[in-house]
Amino acid sequence: MIIAVYLVLINLCGFWVMGADKRRAQRHKWRISENRLWLIAIVFGALGVWLGMQTFRHKTKHASFQYGVPFLLVIEAVLIGIYYSPFDL
């Protein structure tokens, strides 16, 4: 249960951060670093970051984000699937 809540919160955070960074970029304001965006994606927030990329059309032309975030998303989905698997691996 705690892990599910964490996953929801970190992905909401990833989505929100992508939207906030896009708004800041449009207004020529201080930006959220790419390292921070990657950190959120790496700690199981890749789904939120990817959804934010698609929704806000942000970082979609950066190859590292275009290919890296979906790759992380697949890895995270597999790890979550293994964790919640009813089978002993």
Coordinates of N, CA and C in Angstrom, one line a residue:
M1 N 0.8 -1.2 0.0 CA 0.0 0.0 0.0 C 0.9 1.3 0.0
I2 N 1.9 1.3 0.8 CA 2.8 2.4 0.9 C 3.5 2.6 -0.4
I3 N 3.9 1.6 -1.0 CA 4.6 1.7 -2.3 C 3.7 2.2 -3.4
A4 N 2.4 1.8 -3.4 CA 1.5 2.3 -4.4 C 1.3 3.8 -4.2
V5 N 1.2 4.2 -3.0 CA 1.0 5.7 -2.7 C 2.2 6.4 -3.1
Y6 N 3.4 5.9 -2.8 CA 4.6 6.5 -3.3 C 4.7 6.6 -4.8
L7 N 4.3 5.6 -5.5 CA 4.3 5.6 -7.0 C 3.4 6.7 -7.5
V8 N 2.2 6.8 -7.0 CA 1.2 7.8 -7.4 C 1.8 9.2 -7.1
L9 N 2.4 9.4 -6.0 CA 2.9 10.7 -5.6 C 4.1 11.1 -6.4
I10 N 5.0 10.2 -6.7 CA 6.2 10.6 -7.4 C 5.9 10.8 -8.9
N11 N 4.9 10.1 -9.4 CA 4.5 10.3 -10.8 C 3.7 11.6 -10.9
L12 N 2.9 12.0 -10.0 CA 2.2 13.3 -10.0 C 3.3 14.4 -9.9
C13 N 4.3 14.2 -9.1 CA 5.4 15.2 -9.0 C 6.1 15.3 -10.3
G14 N 6.4 14.2 -11.0 CA 7.0 14.2 -12.3 C 6.2 15.0 -13.3
F15 N 4.9 14.7 -13.3 CA 4.0 15.4 -14.3 C 4.0 16.9 -14.0
W16 N 3.8 17.2 -12.7 CA 3.8 18.6 -12.3 C 5.1 19.4 -12.7
V17 N 6.2 18.7 -12.4 CA 7.5 19.4 -12.7 C 7.7 19.6 -14.2
M18 N 7.3 18.7 -15.0 CA 7.4 18.9 -16.4 C 6.6 20.1 -16.9
G19 N 5.3 20.2 -16.3 CA 4.5 21.4 -16.6 C 5.1 22.7 -16.1
A20 N 5.6 22.7 -14.9 CA 6.2 23.9 -14.3 C 7.4 24.3 -15.1
D21 N 8.3 23.4 -15.6 CA 9.4 23.7 -16.3 C 9.0 24.3 -17.7
K22 N 8.0 23.7 -18.3 CA 7.5 24.2 -19.6 C 7.0 25.7 -19.4
R23 N 6.3 26.0 -18.4 CA 5.8 27.3 -18.2 C 6.9 28.3 -17.9
R24 N 7.9 27.8 -17.2 CA 9.1 28.7 -16.9 C 9.9 28.9 -18.2
A25 N 10.0 27.9 -19.0 CA 10.7 28.1 -20.3 C 10.0 29.1 -21.2
Q26 N 8.7 29.1 -21.2 CA 7.9 30.0 -22.0 C 8.0 31.5 -21.5
R27 N 8.2 31.6 -20.2 CA 8.3 32.9 -19.6 C 9.7 33.4 -19.4
H28 N 10.7 32.6 -19.9 CA 12.1 32.9 -19.8 C 12.5 33.1 -18.4
K29 N 12.1 32.3 -17.5 CA 12.4 32.3 -16.1 C 13.4 31.2 -15.7
W30 N 13.7 31.2 -14.4 CA 14.7 30.2 -13.9 C 14.1 28.8 -14.2
R31 N 14.9 27.9 -14.7 CA 14.4 26.6 -15.1 C 14.8 25.5 -14.1
I32 N 14.1 24.4 -14.2 CA 14.4 23.2 -13.4 C 15.4 22.4 -14.2
S33 N 16.5 22.0 -13.5 CA 17.6 21.4 -14.2 C 17.2 20.0 -14.8
E34 N 17.8 19.7 -15.9 CA 17.6 18.3 -16.5 C 18.0 17.2 -15.5
N35 N 19.0 17.5 -14.7 CA 19.4 16.5 -13.7 C 18.2 16.2 -12.7
R36 N 17.5 17.3 -12.3 CA 16.4 17.1 -11.4 C 15.3 16.3 -12.1
L37 N 15.0 16.6 -13.4 CA 14.0 15.9 -14.1 C 14.4 14.4 -14.2
W38 N 15.6 14.1 -14.5 CA 16.1 12.7 -14.6 C 16.0 12.1 -13.2
L39 N 16.3 12.8 -12.2 CA 16.2 12.2 -10.8 C 14.8 11.7 -10.5
I40 N 13.9 12.5 -10.8 CA 12.5 12.2 -10.6 C 12.1 11.0 -11.4
A41 N 12.5 10.9 -12.7 CA 12.2 9.8 -13.6 C 12.9 8.5 -13.0
I42 N 14.1 8.6 -12.6 CA 14.8 7.4 -12.1 C 14.2 6.8 -10.8
V43 N 13.7 7.7 -10.0 CA 13.1 7.1 -8.7 C 11.7 6.7 -8.9
F44 N 11.4 6.1 -10.0 CA 10.1 5.6 -10.4 C 9.0 6.6 -10.7
G45 N 9.5 7.8 -11.2 CA 8.6 8.8 -11.7 C 8.6 8.9 -13.2
A46 N 9.1 7.9 -13.9 CA 9.2 8.0 -15.4 C 7.8 8.1 -16.1
L47 N 6.8 7.5 -15.5 CA 5.5 7.6 -16.1 C 5.0 9.0 -16.1
G48 N 5.1 9.7 -14.9 CA 4.7 11.0 -14.8 C 5.5 12.0 -15.6
V49 N 6.8 11.8 -15.7 CA 7.6 12.6 -16.6 C 7.2 12.4 -18.0
W50 N 7.0 11.2 -18.5 CA 6.6 10.9 -19.8 C 5.3 11.5 -20.2
L51 N 4.3 11.3 -19.3 CA 3.0 11.9 -19.5 C 3.1 13.5 -19.5
G52 N 3.9 14.0 -18.7 CA 4.2 15.5 -18.8 C 4.8 15.9 -20.1
M53 N 5.7 15.1 -20.5 CA 6.4 15.4 -21.8 C 5.3 15.5 -22.9
Q54 N 4.4 14.5 -22.9 CA 3.4 14.4 -24.0 C 2.4 15.5 -23.8
T55 N 1.9 15.7 -22.6 CA 0.9 16.7 -22.4 C 1.3 18.1 -22.7
F56 N 2.5 18.5 -22.2 CA 3.0 19.8 -22.3 C 3.9 20.1 -23.5
R57 N 4.2 19.0 -24.2 CA 5.1 19.0 -25.4 C 6.4 19.6 -25.0
H58 N 7.0 19.0 -23.9 CA 8.2 19.6 -23.3 C 9.3 18.5 -23.4
K59 N 10.4 18.9 -23.8 CA 11.6 18.0 -23.9 C 11.4 16.9 -24.9
T60 N 10.5 17.0 -25.8 CA 10.2 15.9 -26.8 C 11.2 15.9 -27.9
K61 N 11.9 16.9 -28.1 CA 12.9 16.9 -29.2 C 14.3 16.5 -28.7
H62 N 14.5 16.4 -27.4 CA 15.8 16.0 -26.8 C 15.8 14.5 -26.9
A63 N 16.8 14.0 -27.6 CA 16.9 12.5 -27.8 C 17.0 11.8 -26.5
S64 N 17.8 12.4 -25.5 CA 17.9 11.7 -24.2 C 16.6 11.5 -23.5
F65 N 15.7 12.4 -23.6 CA 14.4 12.3 -23.0 C 13.5 11.5 -23.9
Q66 N 13.6 11.7 -25.2 CA 12.7 11.0 -26.2 C 12.8 9.5 -26.1
Y67 N 14.1 9.0 -25.9 CA 14.3 7.6 -25.8 C 14.6 7.1 -24.4
G68 N 15.2 7.9 -23.6 CA 15.6 7.5 -22.2 C 14.4 7.3 -21.3
V69 N 13.5 8.3 -21.3 CA 12.3 8.2 -20.4 C 11.4 7.0 -20.7
P70 N 11.1 6.7 -22.0 CA 10.3 5.5 -22.3 C 11.1 4.2 -21.9
F71 N 12.4 4.2 -22.1 CA 13.2 3.1 -21.7 C 13.2 2.9 -20.2
L72 N 13.3 4.0 -19.4 CA 13.2 3.9 -18.0 C 11.8 3.4 -17.6
L73 N 10.8 3.9 -18.3 CA 9.4 3.5 -18.0 C 9.2 2.0 -18.1
V74 N 9.8 1.4 -19.1 CA 9.7 0.0 -19.3 C 10.4 -0.8 -18.2
I75 N 11.6 -0.3 -17.9 CA 12.4 -1.0 -16.8 C 11.6 -0.9 -15.5
E76 N 11.1 0.3 -15.2 CA 10.3 0.5 -13.9 C 9.1 -0.4 -13.9
A77 N 8.4 -0.5 -15.1 CA 7.2 -1.3 -15.1 C 7.5 -2.8 -14.9
V78 N 8.6 -3.3 -15.4 CA 9.1 -4.6 -15.2 C 9.4 -4.9 -13.7
L79 N 10.1 -3.9 -13.2 CA 10.5 -4.1 -11.7 C 9.3 -4.1 -10.8
I80 N 8.3 -3.2 -11.1 CA 7.1 -3.1 -10.4 C 6.3 -4.4 -10.6
G81 N 6.3 -4.9 -11.8 CA 5.6 -6.2 -12.1 C 6.2 -7.4 -11.3
I82 N 7.5 -7.4 -11.2 CA 8.2 -8.4 -10.5 C 7.9 -8.3 -9.0
Y83 N 7.9 -7.1 -8.5 CA 7.6 -6.9 -7.1 C 6.2 -7.3 -6.7
Y84 N 5.2 -7.0 -7.5 CA 3.9 -7.4 -7.3 C 3.5 -8.8 -7.8
S85 N 4.4 -9.5 -8.4 CA 4.1 -10.8 -8.9 C 3.8 -11.8 -7.8
P86 N 2.8 -12.6 -8.0 CA 2.5 -13.6 -7.0 C 3.4 -14.8 -7.0
F87 N 4.3 -14.8 -8.0 CA 5.2 -16.0 -8.1 C 6.5 -15.7 -7.5
D88 N 7.2 -16.7 -6.9 CA 8.5 -16.5 -6.3 C 9.5 -16.6 -7.4
L89 N 10.3 -15.5 -7.6 CA 11.3 -15.5 -8.6 C 12.7 -15.7 -8.0

